[in-house]
Coordinates of C-alpha atoms and ligand atoms in Angstrom, one line a residue:
M12 CA 157.4 183.8 262.6
S13 CA 155.5 183.3 259.4
R14 CA 155.2 179.9 257.8
M15 CA 157.4 181.1 254.9
S16 CA 160.4 182.2 257.0
Q17 CA 160.0 179.2 259.3
K18 CA 160.5 176.9 256.3
H19 CA 163.8 178.6 255.3
V20 CA 165.4 178.9 258.8
L21 CA 167.1 175.8 260.2
P22 CA 165.2 174.6 263.3
L23 CA 167.0 175.3 266.6
G24 CA 167.2 171.5 267.4
I25 CA 169.0 170.7 264.2
L26 CA 171.4 173.7 264.6
L27 CA 172.1 172.5 268.2
L28 CA 172.7 169.0 267.1
G29 CA 175.0 170.1 264.3
T30 CA 177.0 172.3 266.7
V31 CA 177.3 169.4 269.2
A32 CA 178.3 167.0 266.4
L33 CA 181.0 169.5 265.1
L34 CA 182.3 170.0 268.6
L35 CA 182.5 166.2 269.1
V36 CA 184.3 165.8 265.8
W37 CA 186.7 168.6 266.6
Q38 CA 187.4 167.1 270.1
T39 CA 187.9 163.6 268.6
S40 CA 190.4 164.9 266.0
R41 CA 192.3 166.6 268.8
W42 CA 192.4 163.3 270.7
V43 CA 193.7 161.6 267.6
Y44 CA 196.3 164.3 267.1
Q45 CA 197.4 164.2 270.8
G46 CA 197.5 160.4 270.7
T47 CA 199.7 160.4 267.6
L48 CA 201.9 163.1 269.1
D49 CA 202.3 161.1 272.3
G50 CA 203.4 158.1 270.1
L51 CA 205.8 160.3 268.3
I52 CA 207.3 161.6 271.5
A53 CA 207.7 158.1 272.9
S54 CA 209.4 156.9 269.7
G55 CA 211.4 160.2 269.5
N56 CA 212.8 159.6 273.0
D57 CA 213.9 156.1 271.9
R58 CA 215.6 157.4 268.8
M59 CA 217.3 160.2 270.7
T60 CA 218.8 157.6 273.1
L61 CA 220.0 155.6 270.1
Y62 CA 221.5 158.6 268.3
T63 CA 223.1 159.9 271.5
G64 CA 224.6 156.4 271.9
T65 CA 226.0 156.3 268.3
L66 CA 227.4 159.8 268.7
R67 CA 229.1 158.9 271.9
S68 CA 230.4 155.6 270.7
A69 CA 231.8 157.4 267.6
L70 CA 233.7 159.9 269.8
D71 CA 234.6 157.4 272.6
H72 CA 236.0 155.0 270.0
Y73 CA 239.1 157.2 269.7
A74 CA 239.1 158.9 273.0
Y75 CA 242.1 157.0 274.3
L76 CA 244.3 157.7 271.3
P77 CA 245.6 161.2 272.3
Y78 CA 246.7 159.8 275.6
V79 CA 248.4 156.8 274.0
L80 CA 250.2 159.2 271.7
S81 CA 251.2 161.5 274.5
T82 CA 253.0 158.6 276.2
N83 CA 254.6 157.3 273.1
Q84 CA 258.4 157.3 273.3
Q85 CA 258.9 158.4 269.8
V86 CA 256.6 161.3 270.3
L87 CA 258.4 162.3 273.5
D88 CA 261.7 162.0 271.6
L89 CA 260.4 164.1 268.8
L90 CA 259.3 166.9 271.1
Q91 CA 262.7 166.8 272.8
G92 CA 264.5 166.9 269.4
K93 CA 265.8 163.4 269.8
Q94 CA 263.9 161.9 267.0
S95 CA 263.4 163.0 263.4
A96 CA 259.9 164.0 262.4
S97 CA 259.9 161.8 259.3
E98 CA 260.1 158.6 261.4
V99 CA 257.4 159.8 263.7
N100 CA 255.3 160.7 260.6
I101 CA 255.6 157.1 259.4
A102 CA 254.8 155.7 262.8
L103 CA 251.7 157.9 263.1
E104 CA 250.7 156.9 259.6
H105 CA 251.0 153.2 260.5
L106 CA 249.1 153.7 263.7
N107 CA 246.3 155.5 262.0
M108 CA 246.0 152.8 259.4
E109 CA 244.8 150.7 262.3
A110 CA 242.9 153.4 264.1
G111 CA 241.0 154.8 261.1
C112 CA 240.9 158.5 262.2
E113 CA 241.2 161.4 259.9
A114 CA 244.5 162.3 261.4
L115 CA 246.9 161.8 264.3
Y116 CA 249.3 164.6 264.9
I117 CA 251.8 166.1 267.3
M118 CA 252.2 169.8 268.1
N119 CA 255.0 171.4 270.0
D120 CA 254.3 173.7 272.9
L121 CA 253.6 176.6 270.5
G122 CA 251.0 174.7 268.5
T123 CA 253.1 174.0 265.4
T124 CA 252.6 170.5 264.0
L125 CA 255.8 168.6 264.0
A126 CA 254.5 165.3 262.8
S127 CA 251.2 164.0 261.4
S128 CA 249.7 160.8 260.0
N129 CA 248.7 162.7 256.9
W130 CA 252.2 164.0 256.2
R131 CA 251.9 162.6 252.6
D132 CA 248.7 164.7 251.8
P133 CA 249.1 168.0 250.0
L134 CA 247.0 169.4 252.8
S135 CA 249.1 167.8 255.5
F136 CA 249.0 169.3 258.9
V137 CA 252.8 169.3 259.2
G138 CA 254.3 172.7 259.6
H139 CA 250.9 174.3 260.4
N140 CA 250.3 176.0 263.6
Y141 CA 247.1 175.3 265.5
G142 CA 247.9 177.3 268.6
F143 CA 244.7 179.3 268.1
R144 CA 242.5 176.3 268.6
P145 CA 240.8 176.0 272.0
Y146 CA 241.6 172.3 272.3
F147 CA 245.3 173.2 272.0
S148 CA 245.0 175.8 274.7
R149 CA 243.2 173.4 277.0
S150 CA 245.8 170.7 276.6
K151 CA 248.5 173.3 277.0
A152 CA 246.9 174.0 280.3
G153 CA 247.0 170.3 281.2
E154 CA 243.4 169.4 280.4
R155 CA 241.8 167.2 277.8
G156 CA 240.8 169.0 274.6
R157 CA 237.4 168.3 273.0
Y158 CA 236.4 170.4 270.1
F159 CA 234.5 170.3 266.9
A160 CA 235.6 172.6 264.1
I161 CA 236.1 172.9 260.4
G162 CA 239.7 172.0 259.5
A163 CA 241.8 175.2 259.2
T164 CA 244.0 173.4 256.6
T165 CA 241.8 170.9 255.0
G166 CA 238.5 172.7 255.3
Q167 CA 237.0 169.4 256.4
P168 CA 235.0 169.4 259.6
G169 CA 236.0 167.1 262.3
F170 CA 236.1 166.4 266.0
F171 CA 239.4 167.2 267.6
M172 CA 240.6 165.5 270.8
S173 CA 243.9 166.3 272.4
H174 CA 246.1 165.4 275.3
S175 CA 249.2 167.3 276.7
V176 CA 252.6 165.6 276.4
W177 CA 254.4 165.8 279.6
Q178 CA 258.1 165.7 280.3
G179 CA 258.3 165.5 284.1
D180 CA 256.1 168.3 285.2
R181 CA 256.4 170.3 282.1
I182 CA 254.2 170.2 279.0
I183 CA 256.4 170.0 276.0
G184 CA 253.7 169.5 273.4
V185 CA 250.2 168.3 272.5
A186 CA 249.1 165.0 270.9
A187 CA 245.8 165.4 268.9
V188 CA 243.4 163.2 267.0
K189 CA 240.9 164.5 264.3
V190 CA 237.8 162.3 263.9
D191 CA 235.7 162.5 260.8
L192 CA 232.0 162.4 261.7
T193 CA 230.7 162.4 258.1
D194 CA 229.9 158.7 258.2
L195 CA 227.8 159.2 261.3
Q196 CA 225.8 162.0 259.6
D197 CA 225.4 159.9 256.5
E198 CA 224.0 157.1 258.6
W199 CA 221.5 159.4 260.2
R200 CA 220.5 160.7 256.8
E201 CA 220.2 157.3 255.3
G202 CA 217.9 156.3 258.1
G203 CA 215.6 159.1 256.9
E204 CA 215.9 160.9 260.2
T205 CA 216.5 164.5 261.0
V206 CA 219.2 164.7 263.7
L207 CA 221.1 167.8 264.6
V208 CA 223.8 168.6 267.1
S209 CA 224.4 172.1 268.3
D210 CA 227.3 173.6 270.3
T211 CA 227.2 176.1 273.1
N212 CA 226.5 178.9 270.7
G213 CA 223.6 177.1 269.2
V214 CA 225.4 176.4 265.9
F215 CA 224.2 173.1 264.3
F216 CA 227.6 171.6 263.4
L217 CA 226.3 168.1 262.8
S218 CA 223.2 167.5 260.8
S219 CA 221.7 164.7 258.8
Y220 CA 220.6 167.4 256.3
H221 CA 223.4 169.1 254.6
N222 CA 221.8 172.5 254.2
W223 CA 220.9 172.8 257.8
R224 CA 224.6 172.4 258.8
Y225 CA 226.3 175.5 260.2
R226 CA 223.0 177.2 260.7
T227 CA 222.1 178.5 264.1
L228 CA 219.3 178.0 266.5
E229 CA 219.3 181.6 267.7
P230 CA 220.8 184.6 266.0
L231 CA 224.5 184.9 267.1
T232 CA 225.6 187.9 269.1
E233 CA 228.6 190.0 267.9
A234 CA 230.7 188.6 270.8
Q235 CA 229.9 185.1 269.8
R236 CA 230.8 185.8 266.2
I237 CA 234.2 187.4 267.2
L238 CA 235.0 184.4 269.4
I239 CA 234.1 181.9 266.7
Q240 CA 236.2 183.9 264.2
A241 CA 239.1 183.9 266.6
T242 CA 239.2 180.2 266.9
R243 CA 238.3 179.7 263.2
Q244 CA 235.9 177.1 264.4
Y245 CA 233.6 177.2 261.4
G246 CA 236.0 178.6 258.7
R247 CA 234.2 181.0 256.4
Q248 CA 230.6 179.7 257.1
P249 CA 228.2 182.6 257.3
L250 CA 226.4 180.9 260.3
D251 CA 222.9 182.1 259.3
L252 CA 219.9 181.5 261.4
L253 CA 217.9 178.4 260.7
P254 CA 214.4 180.0 260.7
L255 CA 212.8 177.6 263.1
E256 CA 209.6 179.2 264.3
G257 CA 208.5 178.1 267.7
V258 CA 204.8 177.1 267.6
D259 CA 204.2 175.4 270.9
L260 CA 206.3 174.4 273.9
L261 CA 205.1 171.0 275.1
A262 CA 207.5 170.3 277.8
D263 CA 211.2 170.9 278.6
G264 CA 213.1 169.8 275.6
Q265 CA 209.9 169.1 273.6
R266 CA 208.4 171.7 271.3
I267 CA 206.5 172.1 268.0
V268 CA 208.4 174.2 265.5
S269 CA 207.7 175.2 262.0
L270 CA 210.3 175.4 259.3
E271 CA 209.5 176.6 255.7
G272 CA 205.8 175.7 256.2
T273 CA 206.4 172.2 257.7
R274 CA 205.7 171.5 261.3
Y275 CA 208.0 169.3 263.4
L276 CA 208.1 167.9 266.8
M277 CA 211.6 169.0 268.0
M278 CA 213.1 167.1 270.9
S279 CA 216.4 168.3 272.4
R280 CA 218.7 166.6 274.9
S281 CA 221.8 168.0 276.5
L282 CA 225.2 166.3 276.4
Y283 CA 226.6 168.1 279.4
D284 CA 230.2 166.9 279.3
L285 CA 230.5 168.1 275.7
N286 CA 228.3 171.2 276.2
W287 CA 226.3 170.1 273.2
Q288 CA 222.7 169.5 272.5
I289 CA 221.4 166.8 270.3
H290 CA 218.1 167.5 268.5
Y291 CA 215.7 165.2 266.9
L292 CA 213.0 166.5 264.5
L293 CA 210.0 164.5 263.5
P294 CA 207.7 165.9 260.9
L295 CA 204.1 166.3 262.3
G296 CA 202.6 165.7 258.9
P297 CA 201.3 162.2 259.7
A298 CA 199.7 163.3 263.0
Q299 CA 198.2 166.3 261.4
E300 CA 197.0 164.3 258.4
R301 CA 195.4 161.7 260.7
A302 CA 193.7 164.4 262.8
R303 CA 192.6 166.1 259.6
A304 CA 191.3 162.9 258.1
V305 CA 189.3 162.3 261.3
L306 CA 188.0 165.9 261.2
I307 CA 187.0 165.6 257.5
I308 CA 185.4 162.2 257.9
G309 CA 183.6 163.4 261.1
V310 CA 182.4 166.6 259.4
V311 CA 181.3 164.7 256.3
L312 CA 179.5 162.1 258.5
S313 CA 177.9 164.9 260.6
L314 CA 176.8 166.7 257.4
L315 CA 175.4 163.5 256.1
V316 CA 173.5 162.8 259.3
L317 CA 172.3 166.4 259.3
A318 CA 171.2 166.2 255.7
L319 CA 169.5 162.9 256.4
G320 CA 167.8 164.5 259.5
M321 CA 166.7 167.4 257.4
Y322 CA 165.5 165.2 254.6
L323 CA 163.4 163.1 257.1
R324 CA 162.1 166.2 258.7
E325 CA 161.2 167.7 255.3
R326 CA 159.5 164.4 254.4
R327 CA 157.5 164.4 257.7
Q328 CA 156.5 168.0 257.1
K329 CA 155.4 167.2 253.6
L330 CA 153.4 164.2 254.8
I331 CA 151.8 166.4 257.5
S332 CA 150.9 169.2 255.1
R333 CA 149.6 166.6 252.6
R334 CA 147.4 165.1 255.4
K335 CA 146.3 168.6 256.4
A336 CA 145.5 169.4 252.8
R337 CA 143.5 166.2 252.6
D338 CA 141.8 167.0 255.9
A339 CA 141.0 170.5 254.7
V340 CA 139.5 169.1 251.4
A341 CA 137.5 166.7 253.5
L342 CA 136.4 169.5 255.8
V343 CA 135.4 171.7 252.9
E344 CA 133.5 168.7 251.4
M345 CA 131.8 168.0 254.7
N346 CA 131.0 171.7 255.1
K347 CA 129.5 171.7 251.6
R348 CA 127.4 168.7 252.4
L349 CA 126.3 170.2 255.6
Q350 CA 125.4 173.4 253.9
E351 CA 123.5 171.4 251.3
E352 CA 121.7 169.6 254.1
I353 CA 120.9 173.0 255.8
D354 CA 119.7 174.4 252.5
E355 CA 117.6 171.3 252.0
H356 CA 116.3 171.5 255.6
N357 CA 115.5 175.2 255.0
R358 CA 113.7 174.4 251.8
T359 CA 111.7 171.7 253.5
D360 CA 111.0 174.0 256.4
K361 CA 109.8 176.7 254.1
A362 CA 107.7 174.2 252.2
L363 CA 106.3 172.9 255.4
R364 CA 105.6 176.4 256.7
E365 CA 103.9 177.2 253.4
A366 CA 101.9 174.0 253.6
Q367 CA 101.1 174.7 257.2
A368 CA 100.1 178.3 256.4
E369 CA 98.0 177.0 253.6
L370 CA 96.5 174.4 255.9
V371 CA 95.8 176.9 258.6
Q372 CA 94.3 179.2 255.9
S373 CA 92.2 176.4 254.5
S374 CA 91.2 175.1 257.9
K375 CA 90.4 178.6 259.0
L376 CA 88.3 179.0 255.9
A377 CA 86.7 175.7 256.4
A378 CA 86.0 176.6 260.0
L379 CA 84.7 179.9 259.0
G380 CA 82.6 178.3 256.3
H381 CA 81.3 175.7 258.8
M382 CA 80.5 178.5 261.3
A383 CA 78.9 180.6 258.7
A384 CA 76.8 177.7 257.6
G385 CA 75.9 177.0 261.2
I386 CA 75.0 180.6 261.9
V387 CA 73.0 180.9 258.7
H388 CA 71.2 177.7 259.5
E389 CA 70.5 178.8 263.1
L390 CA 69.3 182.2 262.0
N391 CA 67.5 181.1 258.9
Q392 CA 64.9 178.9 260.7
P393 CA 63.7 181.6 263.1
I394 CA 63.8 184.3 260.4
A395 CA 61.8 182.1 258.0
A396 CA 59.3 181.4 260.9
I397 CA 59.2 185.1 261.8
R398 CA 58.6 185.9 258.1
T399 CA 55.7 183.3 258.0
H400 CA 54.2 184.5 261.2
A401 CA 54.5 188.1 260.1
A402 CA 52.7 187.3 256.8
S403 CA 50.0 185.3 258.5
G404 CA 49.8 188.1 261.1
R405 CA 49.0 190.6 258.4
L406 CA 46.2 188.3 257.1
L407 CA 44.9 187.7 260.6
L408 CA 44.9 191.5 261.1
E409 CA 42.9 192.0 257.9
R410 CA 40.5 189.2 259.0
Q411 CA 40.4 190.8 262.5
E412 CA 41.3 187.4 264.1
T413 CA 43.0 189.0 267.1
D414 CA 43.5 185.8 269.1
K415 CA 45.4 184.1 266.4
L416 CA 47.3 187.3 265.7
R417 CA 48.4 187.4 269.3
S418 CA 49.7 183.9 269.2
S419 CA 51.5 184.7 266.0
L420 CA 53.1 187.7 267.6
T421 CA 54.0 185.6 270.7
A422 CA 55.7 183.1 268.3
I423 CA 57.6 186.0 266.6
T424 CA 58.7 187.2 270.1
R425 CA 59.9 183.7 270.9
M426 CA 61.8 183.5 267.6
T427 CA 63.5 186.8 268.2
E428 CA 64.5 185.6 271.7
H429 CA 66.0 182.5 270.1
L430 CA 67.8 184.8 267.7
G431 CA 69.0 186.9 270.6
S432 CA 70.3 183.8 272.4
I433 CA 72.4 182.9 269.3
T434 CA 73.9 186.4 269.1
V435 CA 74.5 186.4 272.8
Q436 CA 76.5 183.2 272.3
L437 CA 78.5 184.8 269.6
K438 CA 79.0 188.0 271.6
T439 CA 80.3 186.0 274.6
F440 CA 82.9 184.5 272.3
A441 CA 83.8 187.9 270.8
H442 CA 84.0 190.0 273.9
K443 CA 86.2 189.7 277.0
S444 CA 84.4 188.3 280.0
P445 CA 83.1 190.8 282.6
T446 CA 85.3 191.4 285.5
F447 CA 82.4 191.5 288.0
R448 CA 82.3 188.6 290.3
E449 CA 80.0 187.4 293.0
S450 CA 79.8 184.5 295.4
I451 CA 77.8 181.7 294.0
V452 CA 76.6 178.5 295.7
L453 CA 77.4 176.0 293.1
Q454 CA 74.6 173.6 294.1
E455 CA 72.1 176.3 293.3
C456 CA 73.7 177.3 290.1
L457 CA 73.5 173.6 289.0
E458 CA 69.9 173.4 290.0
D459 CA 69.2 176.4 287.8
A460 CA 70.9 174.8 284.9
L461 CA 69.0 171.5 285.4
T462 CA 65.7 173.4 285.5
M463 CA 66.6 175.2 282.3
T464 CA 67.4 171.9 280.6
A465 CA 64.7 169.8 282.3
A466 CA 62.5 169.8 279.2
L467 CA 65.4 168.6 277.1
I468 CA 66.3 165.9 279.7
N469 CA 62.7 164.7 279.9
E470 CA 62.2 164.7 276.2
A471 CA 65.3 162.6 275.7
E472 CA 64.2 160.3 278.5
V473 CA 67.5 160.6 280.4
S474 CA 67.5 159.5 284.0
L475 CA 69.2 162.0 286.2
I476 CA 71.4 161.0 289.2
K477 CA 72.5 163.8 291.5
D478 CA 75.3 163.3 294.0
L479 CA 75.6 166.7 295.7
P480 CA 77.0 167.5 299.2
D481 CA 74.8 169.2 301.7
T482 CA 77.3 171.8 302.5
P483 CA 77.0 174.7 300.2
L484 CA 80.0 175.0 298.0
V485 CA 80.8 178.6 297.1
I486 CA 82.7 179.8 294.2
H487 CA 83.4 183.3 292.9
G488 CA 82.3 184.3 289.4
N489 CA 79.6 185.6 287.2
R490 CA 76.4 183.6 287.8
G491 CA 75.0 183.8 284.3
R492 CA 78.2 182.7 282.8
V493 CA 78.7 179.7 285.1
N494 CA 75.1 178.8 284.4
Q495 CA 75.8 179.0 280.7
V496 CA 78.7 176.6 281.1
L497 CA 76.6 174.1 283.0
V498 CA 73.7 174.3 280.6
N499 CA 76.1 173.7 277.7
L500 CA 77.7 170.7 279.4
I501 CA 74.2 169.2 280.2
R502 CA 73.0 169.7 276.7
N503 CA 76.1 168.2 275.2
A504 CA 75.7 165.2 277.5
V505 CA 72.0 164.7 276.5
D506 CA 73.0 165.1 272.8
A507 CA 75.6 162.4 273.2
M508 CA 73.1 160.0 274.7
R509 CA 70.3 160.5 272.1
V510 CA 70.9 157.2 270.3
Q511 CA 72.0 155.2 273.4
T512 CA 69.6 152.7 275.0
V513 CA 71.0 153.5 278.5
K514 CA 70.7 157.2 279.2
K515 CA 72.1 158.2 282.5
L516 CA 73.2 161.7 283.5
H517 CA 75.2 161.7 286.7
V518 CA 76.0 165.0 288.3
S519 CA 78.3 165.2 291.3
M520 CA 80.3 167.6 293.3
I521 CA 83.3 167.1 295.7
V522 CA 85.7 169.4 297.5
D523 CA 89.3 168.6 296.9
Q524 CA 91.7 170.8 299.0
Q525 CA 90.8 174.4 298.1
Q526 CA 89.0 173.3 294.9
V527 CA 85.5 172.4 294.1
V528 CA 85.2 169.7 291.4
L529 CA 81.9 169.4 289.5
S530 CA 81.5 166.3 287.3
I531 CA 78.9 165.8 284.7
A532 CA 79.1 162.2 283.5
D533 CA 76.9 160.6 280.7
S534 CA 76.5 157.2 279.2
G535 CA 76.8 158.6 275.7
S536 CA 79.1 157.9 272.8
G537 CA 82.2 159.3 274.5
V538 CA 84.8 161.5 272.8
R539 CA 87.0 159.9 270.1
D540 CA 90.7 159.9 270.8
Q541 CA 91.6 162.1 267.9
D542 CA 89.0 164.6 269.0
M543 CA 90.3 164.9 272.6
E544 CA 92.9 167.6 271.6
E545 CA 90.5 169.7 269.6
I546 CA 87.3 169.5 271.5
F547 CA 87.9 172.9 273.2
T548 CA 88.9 174.7 270.1
P549 CA 86.3 177.1 268.6
F550 CA 84.1 175.8 265.8
F551 CA 85.0 172.2 266.4
T552 CA 81.9 170.2 266.2
T553 CA 80.9 166.7 265.1
K554 CA 77.3 167.7 264.8
E555 CA 75.4 168.2 261.6
V556 CA 75.1 171.7 260.2
G557 CA 72.4 173.4 262.1
E558 CA 72.7 171.2 265.1
G559 CA 75.8 172.9 266.6
L560 CA 78.2 175.8 266.0
G561 CA 81.2 174.2 267.9
L562 CA 81.4 177.2 270.2
G563 CA 79.9 175.7 273.4
L564 CA 82.9 174.0 274.8
S565 CA 85.4 176.7 273.7
I566 CA 83.2 179.4 275.3
S567 CA 82.9 177.2 278.5
Y568 CA 86.7 176.7 278.5
R569 CA 87.2 180.5 278.3
I570 CA 84.7 181.3 281.0
I571 CA 86.2 178.7 283.5
T572 CA 89.9 179.7 282.8
D573 CA 88.9 183.3 283.3
L574 CA 87.7 182.3 286.8
G575 CA 91.0 180.7 287.5
G576 CA 89.7 177.2 287.1
S577 CA 90.0 174.5 284.5
I578 CA 87.9 172.1 282.5
R579 CA 88.8 168.6 281.5
V580 CA 87.2 165.6 279.7
L581 CA 87.8 161.9 280.0
N582 CA 86.0 158.9 278.7
N583 CA 84.4 156.5 281.2
E584 CA 85.4 152.9 281.4
E585 CA 81.8 151.8 281.1
G586 CA 81.3 154.2 278.1
G587 CA 80.3 157.8 277.8
A588 CA 82.3 160.9 278.8
T589 CA 82.8 162.8 282.0
F590 CA 83.4 166.6 282.0
M591 CA 85.0 167.9 285.1
V592 CA 84.9 171.5 286.0
I593 CA 87.4 172.6 288.7
F594 CA 86.6 175.8 290.5
P595 CA 88.8 177.5 293.0
G596 CA 86.7 177.8 296.1
G597 CA 85.4 175.6 298.9
P598 CA 82.6 174.9 301.4
V599 CA 80.9 177.6 303.3
V600 CA 80.3 177.1 307.1
G601 CA 76.7 177.7 308.2
D602 CA 73.8 178.3 305.8
G603 CA 75.5 179.9 302.9
D604 CA 76.2 183.5 304.1
G605 CA 78.6 183.9 301.4
R606 CA 75.9 184.3 298.8
Ligands
LIG11 P1 78.4 171.8 269.6 O1 77.7 171.2 270.8 O2 77.8 173.0 269.0 O3 79.0 170.8 268.6 P2 80.4 172.1 271.6 O4 81.7 173.0 271.6 O5 79.6 172.2 272.7 O6 79.8 172.4 270.2 O7 80.9 170.6 271.4 C1 81.9 170.3 270.5 C2 81.9 168.8 270.2 O8 82.3 168.1 271.4 C3 80.6 168.2 269.9 O9 80.2 168.4 268.6 C4 80.8 166.8 270.3 O10 81.3 166.1 269.2 C5 81.7 166.8 271.4 N1 81.1 166.6 272.7 C6 80.7 167.6 273.6 N2 80.2 167.0 274.7 C7 80.2 165.7 274.5 C8 79.8 164.6 275.3 N3 79.2 164.7 276.5 N4 79.9 163.3 274.8 C9 80.5 163.2 273.6 N5 80.9 164.2 272.8 C10 80.8 165.5 273.2

């Protein structure tokens, strides 16, 4: 995922947290809802018990009256035609003034009302026949009548209770009581409660709400309608369905219903002896609101926490990117400085190289100059001498002085030989050493070299000390070249001792493992520390122009290393220098057969 898209997509952690928070909030709101509902059910049960009690007491209050009437002598006399109806009417009126029912009335065995407490009312029951009412039929059959209906005469609803009037074993009439339940319903309504009572057909005949009265719980079947019509139970009421929509069944007699957009907890309880059901409805609004409030608060809090989390994350990201930017700037700065340092270093390096090149060039030139001066000086002297001898030779020839001429020619020959030795030296330096090797007894080679330098040693008054083993030590190499090395070393030693008072030349030889070490030690000036490194480089010399070319040691070095040996110099503690030449080789058994 690119950085851009990463920035705009919520990170998985936050999404997960948000989901968990929402789930928790939802669950909490459900708990709150359930808790409130449980509370409502508990209080609903209490209220139902109370309302069932008030209903029962309202009915039971008058339950004894039909029986009392059925045993009344006047009533019996009336039904037997021994008593006039007007007297019974007055008696019933008086009795009801005490009892407080809607009406007390007596029907003959056909259901026609003979006397009634409301005989004075224009809508008096007297003369009306109620033989179609079920309560009459029941009492006619010797049972107690219990029945709720809208008055066929008055149009007023009421609860009818009846009792058969016996004469011996014959039912001669029915005594009935109509109880008005309007007050009870008013009480329910004033209490702000929704209480309904339904009959066997599911018709709500009692209701704290007027417009729910005579509505039905379920749609009525045709048979039910015909039956209700026949008994004129609910007059002309259309008995429409109360559109209670079942939402959830919680338990037997407890369910959630919805009516016109409002949800209710509906609790129902059966009144078995009456075949009725009492219903209690509690609006769920408060429970829903409480749950909703919890949900809203929870969601808002979750969103706030989420927003805070995102803000903190954003801030952290910003800080990190700011730090990164700072680091990047510092890195760039550091890189720049580093690059500058590298450039500076390169410049210095270049300048140094240039300076070094210049130095090399100038030292080369200086060395070349020195060498040229040396060569010129070395050659000039013999050439000038040759020229002088040649000129004097010509004069001597003219004068016929043959002896002198001879010695001049001899001098010329000696000079050319000297010249030859100089060029030989230079040649040695210029060409590769010959590959031809022979076995050389080093003692003999040293003796040769000492012989060649004997005049020099004597002239410089140097005392020579030899410390040589008797066993011939044999090395492999070119005799002439080795000789050249030794002569060169002896000369240098004598040169170094020229101004010294003690002049001692000590030559020695030892065998060390498979090597022969030849040492030439002098009591001269020694080699200066700063010259130690350069002493073997070509054209290095401390001698005056004409006294040395600075080639001797470098040539010697080359000759010895070509033989597989080495040459070293060290200063003696008591003064002077020692040159050690190390040859690969060793002693020869016998008298030197290896020669
Ligand atoms: P040259 O003798 O022509 O100067 P060499 O290469 O033989 O050239 O010697 C180089 C230099 O080494 C000499 O100029 C001298 O300074 C130094 N040197 C050689 N041998 C000795 C020695 N035995 N004692 C002190 N210095 C020496």
